[in-house]
JSON list of C-alpha atoms and ligand atoms in Angstrom, two decimals:
[
{"chain": "A", "resi": 1003, "resn": "MET", "atom": "CA", "xyz": [0.00, 0.00, 0.00]},
{"chain": "A", "resi": 1004, "resn": "PHE", "atom": "CA", "xyz": [1.14, 3.54, -0.75]},
{"chain": "A", "resi": 1005, "resn": "HIS", "atom": "CA", "xyz": [2.74, 5.26, 2.25]},
{"chain": "A", "resi": 1006, "resn": "LEU", "atom": "CA", "xyz": [1.52, 8.84, 2.54]},
{"chain": "A", "resi": 1007, "resn": "PRO", "atom": "CA", "xyz": [4.01, 11.36, 3.91]},
{"chain": "A", "resi": 1008, "resn": "ILE", "atom": "CA", "xyz": [2.62, 13.19, 6.92]},
{"chain": "A", "resi": 1009, "resn": "LEU", "atom": "CA", "xyz": [2.72, 16.53, 5.09]},
{"chain": "A", "resi": 1010, "resn": "TYR", "atom": "CA", "xyz": [1.03, 17.11, 1.74]},
{"chain": "A", "resi": 1011, "resn": "PRO", "atom": "CA", "xyz": [1.52, 20.69, 0.51]},
{"chain": "A", "resi": 1012, "resn": "ILE", "atom": "CA", "xyz": [-0.51, 21.99, -2.44]},
{"chain": "A", "resi": 1013, "resn": "THR", "atom": "CA", "xyz": [0.68, 24.84, -4.64]},
{"chain": "A", "resi": 1014, "resn": "ASP", "atom": "CA", "xyz": [-1.21, 28.11, -4.95]},
{"chain": "A", "resi": 1015, "resn": "ARG", "atom": "CA", "xyz": [0.07, 30.78, -7.30]},
{"chain": "A", "resi": 1016, "resn": "GLN", "atom": "CA", "xyz": [-2.09, 33.61, -5.98]},
{"chain": "A", "resi": 1017, "resn": "LEU", "atom": "CA", "xyz": [-1.49, 33.10, -2.29]},
{"chain": "A", "resi": 1018, "resn": "SER", "atom": "CA", "xyz": [2.23, 32.44, -2.61]},
{"chain": "A", "resi": 1019, "resn": "ARG", "atom": "CA", "xyz": [2.87, 34.91, -5.43]},
{"chain": "A", "resi": 1020, "resn": "LEU", "atom": "CA", "xyz": [5.48, 32.43, -6.65]},
{"chain": "A", "resi": 1021, "resn": "THR", "atom": "CA", "xyz": [5.65, 30.28, -9.77]},
{"chain": "A", "resi": 1022, "resn": "ILE", "atom": "CA", "xyz": [4.78, 26.62, -9.37]},
{"chain": "A", "resi": 1023, "resn": "SER", "atom": "CA", "xyz": [8.41, 25.54, -9.65]},
{"chain": "A", "resi": 1024, "resn": "GLU", "atom": "CA", "xyz": [9.53, 28.19, -7.16]},
{"chain": "A", "resi": 1025, "resn": "GLN", "atom": "CA", "xyz": [7.01, 26.78, -4.71]},
{"chain": "A", "resi": 1026, "resn": "VAL", "atom": "CA", "xyz": [8.13, 23.22, -5.40]},
{"chain": "A", "resi": 1027, "resn": "ARG", "atom": "CA", "xyz": [11.79, 24.17, -4.88]},
{"chain": "A", "resi": 1028, "resn": "LEU", "atom": "CA", "xyz": [11.04, 25.79, -1.53]},
{"chain": "A", "resi": 1029, "resn": "LEU", "atom": "CA", "xyz": [8.80, 22.96, -0.36]},
{"chain": "A", "resi": 1030, "resn": "ALA", "atom": "CA", "xyz": [10.93, 20.06, -1.57]},
{"chain": "A", "resi": 1031, "resn": "SER", "atom": "CA", "xyz": [14.21, 21.54, -0.37]},
{"chain": "A", "resi": 1032, "resn": "SER", "atom": "CA", "xyz": [12.60, 21.97, 3.06]},
{"chain": "A", "resi": 1033, "resn": "GLY", "atom": "CA", "xyz": [11.69, 18.29, 3.25]},
{"chain": "A", "resi": 1034, "resn": "ALA", "atom": "CA", "xyz": [8.25, 17.91, 1.66]},
{"chain": "A", "resi": 1035, "resn": "ARG", "atom": "CA", "xyz": [8.14, 14.52, -0.11]},
{"chain": "A", "resi": 1036, "resn": "LEU", "atom": "CA", "xyz": [4.77, 14.73, -1.85]},
{"chain": "A", "resi": 1037, "resn": "ILE", "atom": "CA", "xyz": [3.52, 17.94, -3.48]},
{"chain": "A", "resi": 1038, "resn": "GLN", "atom": "CA", "xyz": [0.33, 18.56, -5.39]},
{"chain": "A", "resi": 1039, "resn": "LEU", "atom": "CA", "xyz": [0.40, 21.02, -8.27]},
{"chain": "A", "resi": 1040, "resn": "ARG", "atom": "CA", "xyz": [-2.90, 22.86, -8.26]},
{"chain": "A", "resi": 1041, "resn": "ASP", "atom": "CA", "xyz": [-3.63, 25.81, -10.51]},
{"chain": "A", "resi": 1042, "resn": "LYS", "atom": "CA", "xyz": [-7.27, 26.56, -11.21]},
{"chain": "A", "resi": 1043, "resn": "ILE", "atom": "CA", "xyz": [-6.49, 29.70, -13.20]},
{"chain": "A", "resi": 1044, "resn": "SER", "atom": "CA", "xyz": [-3.74, 29.22, -15.76]},
{"chain": "A", "resi": 1045, "resn": "PRO", "atom": "CA", "xyz": [-4.71, 27.92, -19.21]},
{"chain": "A", "resi": 1046, "resn": "PRO", "atom": "CA", "xyz": [-3.76, 24.28, -19.89]},
{"chain": "A", "resi": 1047, "resn": "LYS", "atom": "CA", "xyz": [-0.76, 25.30, -22.00]},
{"chain": "A", "resi": 1048, "resn": "GLN", "atom": "CA", "xyz": [0.75, 27.24, -19.12]},
{"chain": "A", "resi": 1049, "resn": "PHE", "atom": "CA", "xyz": [-0.09, 24.55, -16.58]},
{"chain": "A", "resi": 1050, "resn": "GLN", "atom": "CA", "xyz": [1.55, 21.93, -18.79]},
{"chain": "A", "resi": 1051, "resn": "LEU", "atom": "CA", "xyz": [4.77, 23.98, -19.07]},
{"chain": "A", "resi": 1052, "resn": "ASP", "atom": "CA", "xyz": [4.82, 24.82, -15.36]},
{"chain": "A", "resi": 1053, "resn": "THR", "atom": "CA", "xyz": [4.17, 21.22, -14.42]},
{"chain": "A", "resi": 1054, "resn": "ALA", "atom": "CA", "xyz": [6.97, 19.89, -16.63]},
{"chain": "A", "resi": 1055, "resn": "GLU", "atom": "CA", "xyz": [9.40, 22.31, -15.00]},
{"chain": "A", "resi": 1056, "resn": "ALA", "atom": "CA", "xyz": [8.18, 21.53, -11.50]},
{"chain": "A", "resi": 1057, "resn": "VAL", "atom": "CA", "xyz": [8.60, 17.79, -12.04]},
{"chain": "A", "resi": 1058, "resn": "LYS", "atom": "CA", "xyz": [12.28, 18.40, -12.89]},
{"chain": "A", "resi": 1059, "resn": "VAL", "atom": "CA", "xyz": [12.76, 20.48, -9.75]},
{"chain": "A", "resi": 1060, "resn": "ALA", "atom": "CA", "xyz": [11.05, 17.85, -7.61]},
{"chain": "A", "resi": 1061, "resn": "HIS", "atom": "CA", "xyz": [13.37, 15.16, -9.03]},
{"chain": "A", "resi": 1062, "resn": "GLU", "atom": "CA", "xyz": [16.39, 17.15, -7.82]},
{"chain": "A", "resi": 1063, "resn": "PHE", "atom": "CA", "xyz": [15.13, 16.69, -4.28]},
{"chain": "A", "resi": 1064, "resn": "GLY", "atom": "CA", "xyz": [13.56, 13.25, -4.60]},
{"chain": "A", "resi": 1065, "resn": "ALA", "atom": "CA", "xyz": [10.04, 14.61, -4.06]},
{"chain": "A", "resi": 1066, "resn": "GLN", "atom": "CA", "xyz": [6.94, 13.19, -5.73]},
{"chain": "A", "resi": 1067, "resn": "ILE", "atom": "CA", "xyz": [4.57, 15.33, -7.78]},
{"chain": "A", "resi": 1068, "resn": "ILE", "atom": "CA", "xyz": [0.82, 14.85, -8.00]},
{"chain": "A", "resi": 1069, "resn": "VAL", "atom": "CA", "xyz": [-1.06, 16.86, -10.64]},
{"chain": "A", "resi": 1070, "resn": "ASN", "atom": "CA", "xyz": [-4.48, 18.18, -9.72]},
{"chain": "A", "resi": 1071, "resn": "ASP", "atom": "CA", "xyz": [-7.38, 17.37, -12.07]},
{"chain": "A", "resi": 1072, "resn": "ARG", "atom": "CA", "xyz": [-5.42, 16.77, -15.29]},
{"chain": "A", "resi": 1073, "resn": "VAL", "atom": "CA", "xyz": [-4.70, 13.12, -16.03]},
{"chain": "A", "resi": 1074, "resn": "ASP", "atom": "CA", "xyz": [-3.36, 14.04, -19.48]},
{"chain": "A", "resi": 1075, "resn": "ILE", "atom": "CA", "xyz": [-0.85, 16.52, -18.10]},
{"chain": "A", "resi": 1076, "resn": "ALA", "atom": "CA", "xyz": [0.24, 14.11, -15.36]},
{"chain": "A", "resi": 1077, "resn": "GLN", "atom": "CA", "xyz": [0.90, 11.55, -18.07]},
{"chain": "A", "resi": 1078, "resn": "THR", "atom": "CA", "xyz": [2.85, 13.77, -20.43]},
{"chain": "A", "resi": 1079, "resn": "VAL", "atom": "CA", "xyz": [5.19, 15.08, -17.74]},
{"chain": "A", "resi": 1080, "resn": "SER", "atom": "CA", "xyz": [5.61, 11.66, -16.06]},
{"chain": "A", "resi": 1081, "resn": "ALA", "atom": "CA", "xyz": [4.33, 12.95, -12.75]},
{"chain": "A", "resi": 1082, "resn": "HIS", "atom": "CA", "xyz": [3.99, 10.44, -9.94]},
{"chain": "A", "resi": 1083, "resn": "GLY", "atom": "CA", "xyz": [0.25, 10.73, -10.05]},
{"chain": "A", "resi": 1084, "resn": "VAL", "atom": "CA", "xyz": [-2.95, 12.67, -10.26]},
{"chain": "A", "resi": 1085, "resn": "HIS", "atom": "CA", "xyz": [-5.48, 14.00, -7.78]},
{"chain": "A", "resi": 1086, "resn": "LEU", "atom": "CA", "xyz": [-9.11, 13.85, -8.87]},
{"chain": "A", "resi": 1087, "resn": "GLY", "atom": "CA", "xyz": [-12.23, 15.57, -7.57]},
{"chain": "A", "resi": 1088, "resn": "GLN", "atom": "CA", "xyz": [-15.76, 14.20, -7.63]},
{"chain": "A", "resi": 1089, "resn": "ASP", "atom": "CA", "xyz": [-16.44, 15.94, -10.96]},
{"chain": "A", "resi": 1090, "resn": "ASP", "atom": "CA", "xyz": [-13.19, 14.99, -12.69]},
{"chain": "A", "resi": 1091, "resn": "MET", "atom": "CA", "xyz": [-12.49, 11.93, -14.81]},
{"chain": "A", "resi": 1092, "resn": "PRO", "atom": "CA", "xyz": [-13.66, 8.87, -12.80]},
{"chain": "A", "resi": 1093, "resn": "PRO", "atom": "CA", "xyz": [-10.76, 7.11, -11.01]},
{"chain": "A", "resi": 1094, "resn": "GLU", "atom": "CA", "xyz": [-11.39, 3.81, -12.86]},
{"chain": "A", "resi": 1095, "resn": "ALA", "atom": "CA", "xyz": [-10.90, 5.58, -16.20]},
{"chain": "A", "resi": 1096, "resn": "ALA", "atom": "CA", "xyz": [-7.83, 7.40, -14.92]},
{"chain": "A", "resi": 1097, "resn": "ARG", "atom": "CA", "xyz": [-6.42, 4.07, -13.74]},
{"chain": "A", "resi": 1098, "resn": "ARG", "atom": "CA", "xyz": [-6.88, 2.61, -17.22]},
{"chain": "A", "resi": 1099, "resn": "LEU", "atom": "CA", "xyz": [-4.95, 5.53, -18.69]},
{"chain": "A", "resi": 1100, "resn": "LEU", "atom": "CA", "xyz": [-2.22, 5.71, -16.08]},
{"chain": "A", "resi": 1101, "resn": "GLY", "atom": "CA", "xyz": [-1.63, 2.02, -15.35]},
{"chain": "A", "resi": 1102, "resn": "ASP", "atom": "CA", "xyz": [-0.72, 0.57, -11.98]},
{"chain": "A", "resi": 1103, "resn": "HIS", "atom": "CA", "xyz": [2.49, 2.45, -11.32]},
{"chain": "A", "resi": 1104, "resn": "ARG", "atom": "CA", "xyz": [1.12, 5.94, -10.92]},
{"chain": "A", "resi": 1105, "resn": "LEU", "atom": "CA", "xyz": [-0.71, 7.28, -7.90]},
{"chain": "A", "resi": 1106, "resn": "ILE", "atom": "CA", "xyz": [-4.36, 8.31, -7.91]},
{"chain": "A", "resi": 1107, "resn": "GLY", "atom": "CA", "xyz": [-5.86, 10.38, -5.10]},
{"chain": "A", "resi": 1108, "resn": "PHE", "atom": "CA", "xyz": [-9.56, 11.12, -4.85]},
{"chain": "A", "resi": 1109, "resn": "SER", "atom": "CA", "xyz": [-11.41, 13.90, -3.00]},
{"chain": "A", "resi": 1110, "resn": "THR", "atom": "CA", "xyz": [-14.42, 13.04, -0.87]},
{"chain": "A", "resi": 1111, "resn": "HIS", "atom": "CA", "xyz": [-16.70, 15.21, 1.25]},
{"chain": "A", "resi": 1112, "resn": "ASN", "atom": "CA", "xyz": [-19.10, 12.87, 3.06]},
{"chain": "A", "resi": 1113, "resn": "VAL", "atom": "CA", "xyz": [-19.33, 9.30, 4.35]},
{"chain": "A", "resi": 1114, "resn": "GLU", "atom": "CA", "xyz": [-21.05, 7.92, 1.26]},
{"chain": "A", "resi": 1115, "resn": "GLN", "atom": "CA", "xyz": [-18.40, 9.28, -1.06]},
{"chain": "A", "resi": 1116, "resn": "ALA", "atom": "CA", "xyz": [-15.57, 8.05, 1.15]},
{"chain": "A", "resi": 1117, "resn": "VAL", "atom": "CA", "xyz": [-17.00, 4.53, 1.47]},
{"chain": "A", "resi": 1118, "resn": "GLU", "atom": "CA", "xyz": [-17.48, 4.42, -2.29]},
{"chain": "A", "resi": 1119, "resn": "ALA", "atom": "CA", "xyz": [-13.95, 5.74, -2.84]},
{"chain": "A", "resi": 1120, "resn": "ALA", "atom": "CA", "xyz": [-12.47, 2.97, -0.68]},
{"chain": "A", "resi": 1121, "resn": "LYS", "atom": "CA", "xyz": [-13.72, 0.45, -3.26]},
{"chain": "A", "resi": 1122, "resn": "LEU", "atom": "CA", "xyz": [-12.14, 2.29, -6.19]},
{"chain": "A", "resi": 1123, "resn": "PRO", "atom": "CA", "xyz": [-8.63, 1.83, -7.62]},
{"chain": "A", "resi": 1124, "resn": "VAL", "atom": "CA", "xyz": [-7.25, 4.84, -5.75]},
{"chain": "A", "resi": 1125, "resn": "ASP", "atom": "CA", "xyz": [-4.08, 5.03, -3.63]},
{"chain": "A", "resi": 1126, "resn": "TYR", "atom": "CA", "xyz": [-5.37, 7.51, -1.11]},
{"chain": "A", "resi": 1127, "resn": "ILE", "atom": "CA", "xyz": [-8.57, 9.31, -0.18]},
{"chain": "A", "resi": 1128, "resn": "ALA", "atom": "CA", "xyz": [-8.73, 13.00, 0.70]},
{"chain": "A", "resi": 1129, "resn": "PHE", "atom": "CA", "xyz": [-11.53, 14.09, 3.01]},
{"chain": "A", "resi": 1130, "resn": "GLY", "atom": "CA", "xyz": [-12.71, 17.60, 3.78]},
{"chain": "A", "resi": 1131, "resn": "PRO", "atom": "CA", "xyz": [-13.11, 20.38, 4.34]},
{"chain": "A", "resi": 1132, "resn": "ILE", "atom": "CA", "xyz": [-12.26, 19.52, 7.95]},
{"chain": "A", "resi": 1133, "resn": "PHE", "atom": "CA", "xyz": [-12.37, 23.21, 8.95]},
{"chain": "A", "resi": 1134, "resn": "PRO", "atom": "CA", "xyz": [-13.61, 26.31, 7.10]},
{"chain": "A", "resi": 1135, "resn": "THR", "atom": "CA", "xyz": [-11.44, 27.14, 4.09]},
{"chain": "A", "resi": 1136, "resn": "ARG", "atom": "CA", "xyz": [-11.07, 30.11, 1.81]},
{"chain": "A", "resi": 1137, "resn": "SER", "atom": "CA", "xyz": [-8.84, 28.33, -0.70]},
{"chain": "A", "resi": 1138, "resn": "LYS", "atom": "CA", "xyz": [-11.60, 26.41, -2.49]},
{"chain": "A", "resi": 1139, "resn": "GLN", "atom": "CA", "xyz": [-14.46, 28.36, -3.98]},
{"chain": "A", "resi": 1140, "resn": "ASP", "atom": "CA", "xyz": [-17.06, 25.60, -4.14]},
{"chain": "A", "resi": 1141, "resn": "ALA", "atom": "CA", "xyz": [-16.05, 23.83, -0.93]},
{"chain": "A", "resi": 1142, "resn": "ALA", "atom": "CA", "xyz": [-18.53, 21.33, 0.50]},
{"chain": "A", "resi": 1143, "resn": "PRO", "atom": "CA", "xyz": [-19.92, 21.80, 4.06]},
{"chain": "A", "resi": 1144, "resn": "VAL", "atom": "CA", "xyz": [-17.34, 21.57, 6.86]},
{"chain": "A", "resi": 1145, "resn": "VAL", "atom": "CA", "xyz": [-17.07, 17.99, 8.15]},
{"chain": "A", "resi": 1146, "resn": "GLY", "atom": "CA", "xyz": [-15.12, 18.62, 11.37]},
{"chain": "A", "resi": 1147, "resn": "LEU", "atom": "CA", "xyz": [-12.82, 16.32, 13.33]},
{"chain": "A", "resi": 1148, "resn": "GLU", "atom": "CA", "xyz": [-15.77, 14.06, 14.23]},
{"chain": "A", "resi": 1149, "resn": "GLY", "atom": "CA", "xyz": [-16.51, 13.62, 10.54]},
{"chain": "A", "resi": 1150, "resn": "LEU", "atom": "CA", "xyz": [-12.88, 12.74, 9.97]},
{"chain": "A", "resi": 1151, "resn": "ALA", "atom": "CA", "xyz": [-12.90, 10.15, 12.76]},
{"chain": "A", "resi": 1152, "resn": "THR", "atom": "CA", "xyz": [-16.06, 8.60, 11.27]},
{"chain": "A", "resi": 1153, "resn": "ILE", "atom": "CA", "xyz": [-14.41, 8.33, 7.87]},
{"chain": "A", "resi": 1154, "resn": "ARG", "atom": "CA", "xyz": [-11.31, 6.72, 9.36]},
{"chain": "A", "resi": 1155, "resn": "LYS", "atom": "CA", "xyz": [-13.46, 3.95, 10.77]},
{"chain": "A", "resi": 1156, "resn": "ALA", "atom": "CA", "xyz": [-15.51, 3.63, 7.58]},
{"chain": "A", "resi": 1157, "resn": "ILE", "atom": "CA", "xyz": [-12.61, 3.17, 5.14]},
{"chain": "A", "resi": 1158, "resn": "GLY", "atom": "CA", "xyz": [-10.38, 0.77, 7.07]},
{"chain": "A", "resi": 1159, "resn": "GLN", "atom": "CA", "xyz": [-6.66, 1.09, 6.36]},
{"chain": "A", "resi": 1160, "resn": "LYS", "atom": "CA", "xyz": [-6.95, 3.15, 3.16]},
{"chain": "A", "resi": 1161, "resn": "PRO", "atom": "CA", "xyz": [-4.45, 6.05, 3.24]},
{"chain": "A", "resi": 1162, "resn": "LEU", "atom": "CA", "xyz": [-6.36, 9.18, 4.31]},
{"chain": "A", "resi": 1163, "resn": "VAL", "atom": "CA", "xyz": [-5.49, 12.86, 3.83]},
{"chain": "A", "resi": 1164, "resn": "ALA", "atom": "CA", "xyz": [-7.28, 15.54, 5.84]},
{"chain": "A", "resi": 1165, "resn": "ILE", "atom": "CA", "xyz": [-7.83, 18.80, 3.94]},
{"chain": "A", "resi": 1166, "resn": "GLY", "atom": "CA", "xyz": [-9.41, 22.18, 4.51]},
{"chain": "A", "resi": 1167, "resn": "GLY", "atom": "CA", "xyz": [-8.40, 24.81, 7.03]},
{"chain": "A", "resi": 1168, "resn": "ILE", "atom": "CA", "xyz": [-5.52, 22.77, 8.46]},
{"chain": "A", "resi": 1169, "resn": "ASN", "atom": "CA", "xyz": [-2.79, 24.78, 10.19]},
{"chain": "A", "resi": 1170, "resn": "LEU", "atom": "CA", "xyz": [-0.08, 24.31, 12.78]},
{"chain": "A", "resi": 1171, "resn": "LYS", "atom": "CA", "xyz": [-2.59, 24.67, 15.61]},
{"chain": "A", "resi": 1172, "resn": "ASN", "atom": "CA", "xyz": [-5.03, 21.99, 14.48]},
{"chain": "A", "resi": 1173, "resn": "ALA", "atom": "CA", "xyz": [-2.93, 19.59, 12.36]},
{"chain": "A", "resi": 1174, "resn": "GLN", "atom": "CA", "xyz": [-2.09, 17.29, 15.26]},
{"chain": "A", "resi": 1175, "resn": "GLN", "atom": "CA", "xyz": [-5.81, 16.98, 16.05]},
{"chain": "A", "resi": 1176, "resn": "ALA", "atom": "CA", "xyz": [-6.50, 15.92, 12.47]},
{"chain": "A", "resi": 1177, "resn": "LEU", "atom": "CA", "xyz": [-3.82, 13.23, 12.76]},
{"chain": "A", "resi": 1178, "resn": "LYS", "atom": "CA", "xyz": [-5.29, 12.14, 16.09]},
{"chain": "A", "resi": 1179, "resn": "ALA", "atom": "CA", "xyz": [-8.72, 11.84, 14.48]},
{"chain": "A", "resi": 1180, "resn": "GLY", "atom": "CA", "xyz": [-7.28, 9.33, 12.03]},
{"chain": "A", "resi": 1181, "resn": "ALA", "atom": "CA", "xyz": [-5.66, 11.17, 9.14]},
{"chain": "A", "resi": 1182, "resn": "ASP", "atom": "CA", "xyz": [-2.35, 9.80, 7.85]},
{"chain": "A", "resi": 1183, "resn": "SER", "atom": "CA", "xyz": [-1.44, 13.13, 6.34]},
{"chain": "A", "resi": 1184, "resn": "VAL", "atom": "CA", "xyz": [-2.46, 16.78, 6.33]},
{"chain": "A", "resi": 1185, "resn": "ALA", "atom": "CA", "xyz": [-2.91, 18.72, 3.08]},
{"chain": "A", "resi": 1186, "resn": "LEU", "atom": "CA", "xyz": [-2.15, 22.42, 3.27]},
{"chain": "A", "resi": 1187, "resn": "ILE", "atom": "CA", "xyz": [-2.59, 25.52, 1.17]},
{"chain": "A", "resi": 1188, "resn": "SER", "atom": "CA", "xyz": [-3.11, 28.78, 3.07]},
{"chain": "A", "resi": 1189, "resn": "ALA", "atom": "CA", "xyz": [-1.15, 27.70, 6.16]},
{"chain": "A", "resi": 1190, "resn": "LEU", "atom": "CA", "xyz": [2.01, 27.74, 4.03]},
{"chain": "A", "resi": 1191, "resn": "TYR", "atom": "CA", "xyz": [1.89, 30.87, 1.94]},
{"chain": "A", "resi": 1192, "resn": "GLU", "atom": "CA", "xyz": [1.22, 33.91, 4.06]},
{"chain": "A", "resi": 1193, "resn": "ASN", "atom": "CA", "xyz": [4.88, 34.81, 3.81]},
{"chain": "A", "resi": 1194, "resn": "PRO", "atom": "CA", "xyz": [6.95, 32.82, 1.28]},
{"chain": "A", "resi": 1195, "resn": "ASN", "atom": "CA", "xyz": [10.11, 33.47, 3.34]},
{"chain": "A", "resi": 1196, "resn": "GLU", "atom": "CA", "xyz": [8.58, 31.40, 6.10]},
{"chain": "A", "resi": 1197, "resn": "ILE", "atom": "CA", "xyz": [7.87, 28.31, 3.96]},
{"chain": "A", "resi": 1198, "resn": "PRO", "atom": "CA", "xyz": [11.03, 26.39, 5.00]},
{"chain": "A", "resi": 1199, "resn": "GLN", "atom": "CA", "xyz": [10.42, 27.04, 8.70]},
{"chain": "A", "resi": 1200, "resn": "LEU", "atom": "CA", "xyz": [6.74, 26.08, 8.41]},
{"chain": "A", "resi": 1201, "resn": "VAL", "atom": "CA", "xyz": [7.50, 22.88, 6.53]},
{"chain": "A", "resi": 1202, "resn": "SER", "atom": "CA", "xyz": [10.02, 21.92, 9.24]},
{"chain": "A", "resi": 1203, "resn": "GLU", "atom": "CA", "xyz": [7.46, 22.56, 11.94]},
{"chain": "A", "resi": 1204, "resn": "PHE", "atom": "CA", "xyz": [4.78, 20.51, 10.19]},
{"chain": "A", "resi": 1205, "resn": "LEU", "atom": "CA", "xyz": [7.29, 17.70, 9.74]},
{"chain": "A", "resi": 1206, "resn": "THR", "atom": "CA", "xyz": [7.66, 17.39, 13.51]},
{"chain": "A", "resi": 1207, "resn": "LEU", "atom": "CA", "xyz": [4.01, 16.32, 13.78]},
{"chain": "A", "resi": 1208, "resn": "GLN", "atom": "CA", "xyz": [3.40, 12.74, 14.83]},
{"chain": "A", "resi": 1209, "resn": "ARG", "atom": "CA", "xyz": [1.17, 10.21, 13.16]},
{"chain": "A", "resi": 1210, "resn": "GLN", "atom": "CA", "xyz": [-1.11, 8.56, 15.70]},
{"chain": "A", "resi": 1211, "resn": "GLY", "atom": "CA", "xyz": [-2.07, 5.27, 14.10]},
{"chain": "B", "resi": 1469, "resn": "3NM", "atom": "N1", "xyz": [-10.07, 20.75, -1.27]},
{"chain": "B", "resi": 1469, "resn": "3NM", "atom": "P1", "xyz": [-6.61, 25.44, 2.86]},
{"chain": "B", "resi": 1469, "resn": "3NM", "atom": "S1", "xyz": [-10.66, 22.00, 0.84]},
{"chain": "B", "resi": 1469, "resn": "3NM", "atom": "C1", "xyz": [-8.32, 22.13, -2.35]},
{"chain": "B", "resi": 1469, "resn": "3NM", "atom": "O1", "xyz": [-12.63, 19.75, 0.93]},
{"chain": "B", "resi": 1469, "resn": "3NM", "atom": "C2", "xyz": [-9.26, 21.85, -1.27]},
{"chain": "B", "resi": 1469, "resn": "3NM", "atom": "O2", "xyz": [-11.80, 18.68, -0.75]},
{"chain": "B", "resi": 1469, "resn": "3NM", "atom": "C3", "xyz": [-10.87, 20.71, -0.22]},
{"chain": "B", "resi": 1469, "resn": "3NM", "atom": "O3", "xyz": [-6.93, 24.85, 1.41]},
{"chain": "B", "resi": 1469, "resn": "3NM", "atom": "C4", "xyz": [-11.84, 19.64, 0.01]},
{"chain": "B", "resi": 1469, "resn": "3NM", "atom": "O4", "xyz": [-5.54, 24.56, 3.42]},
{"chain": "B", "resi": 1469, "resn": "3NM", "atom": "C5", "xyz": [-9.45, 22.65, -0.14]},
{"chain": "B", "resi": 1469, "resn": "3NM", "atom": "O5", "xyz": [-6.11, 26.82, 2.57]},
{"chain": "B", "resi": 1469, "resn": "3NM", "atom": "C6", "xyz": [-8.71, 23.89, 0.18]},
{"chain": "B", "resi": 1469, "resn": "3NM", "atom": "O6", "xyz": [-7.88, 25.44, 3.63]},
{"chain": "B", "resi": 1469, "resn": "3NM", "atom": "C7", "xyz": [-7.61, 23.65, 1.20]}
]
């Protein structure tokens, strides 16, 4: 089974005011091992170019890259995998395209979706938003730490990422409630100079399971 690193940073061009590869360099050189490239604004051509560059940077540091939404882009840049939402290409179809050696992550927002996801050919399940978030425009209702604990029980051993409003103050609680990993956007990018320090602090968190 895929082993999720405890920290799962996601890029954000607006919040960080950095290019995708600048973000990846800062994150990977500070110890992040798995990074999701997310860019809801750039046209596909730009995202493709940025992603190709970011994959090269990640390789320098031995970090793995997951591409948000775009199975085709993940494939052409030989990313480690793709992260899909409920309205993206279904995971079974993505698995047929990507084969068994690439990672597929899948977003879920309630118990039904998570239980369904656990039966799909996905390597990890993301669940959220755990807390209120301003980084996703069409975020589902907040599920809370209780919701997270329920999902942990419902999906057995499947690798689980908590997402939405996670920061240094509440990350340990999310891990205690059963997450294997915490996904972060806004907690990382208030001040790009602080990214290395923040990554180090998040990396001191302890998995509970
Ligand atoms: N997905 P922040 S919440 C990208 O609930 C994303 O699936 C979510 O950003 C989900 O760490 C979210 O700034 C935004 O709250 C996470």
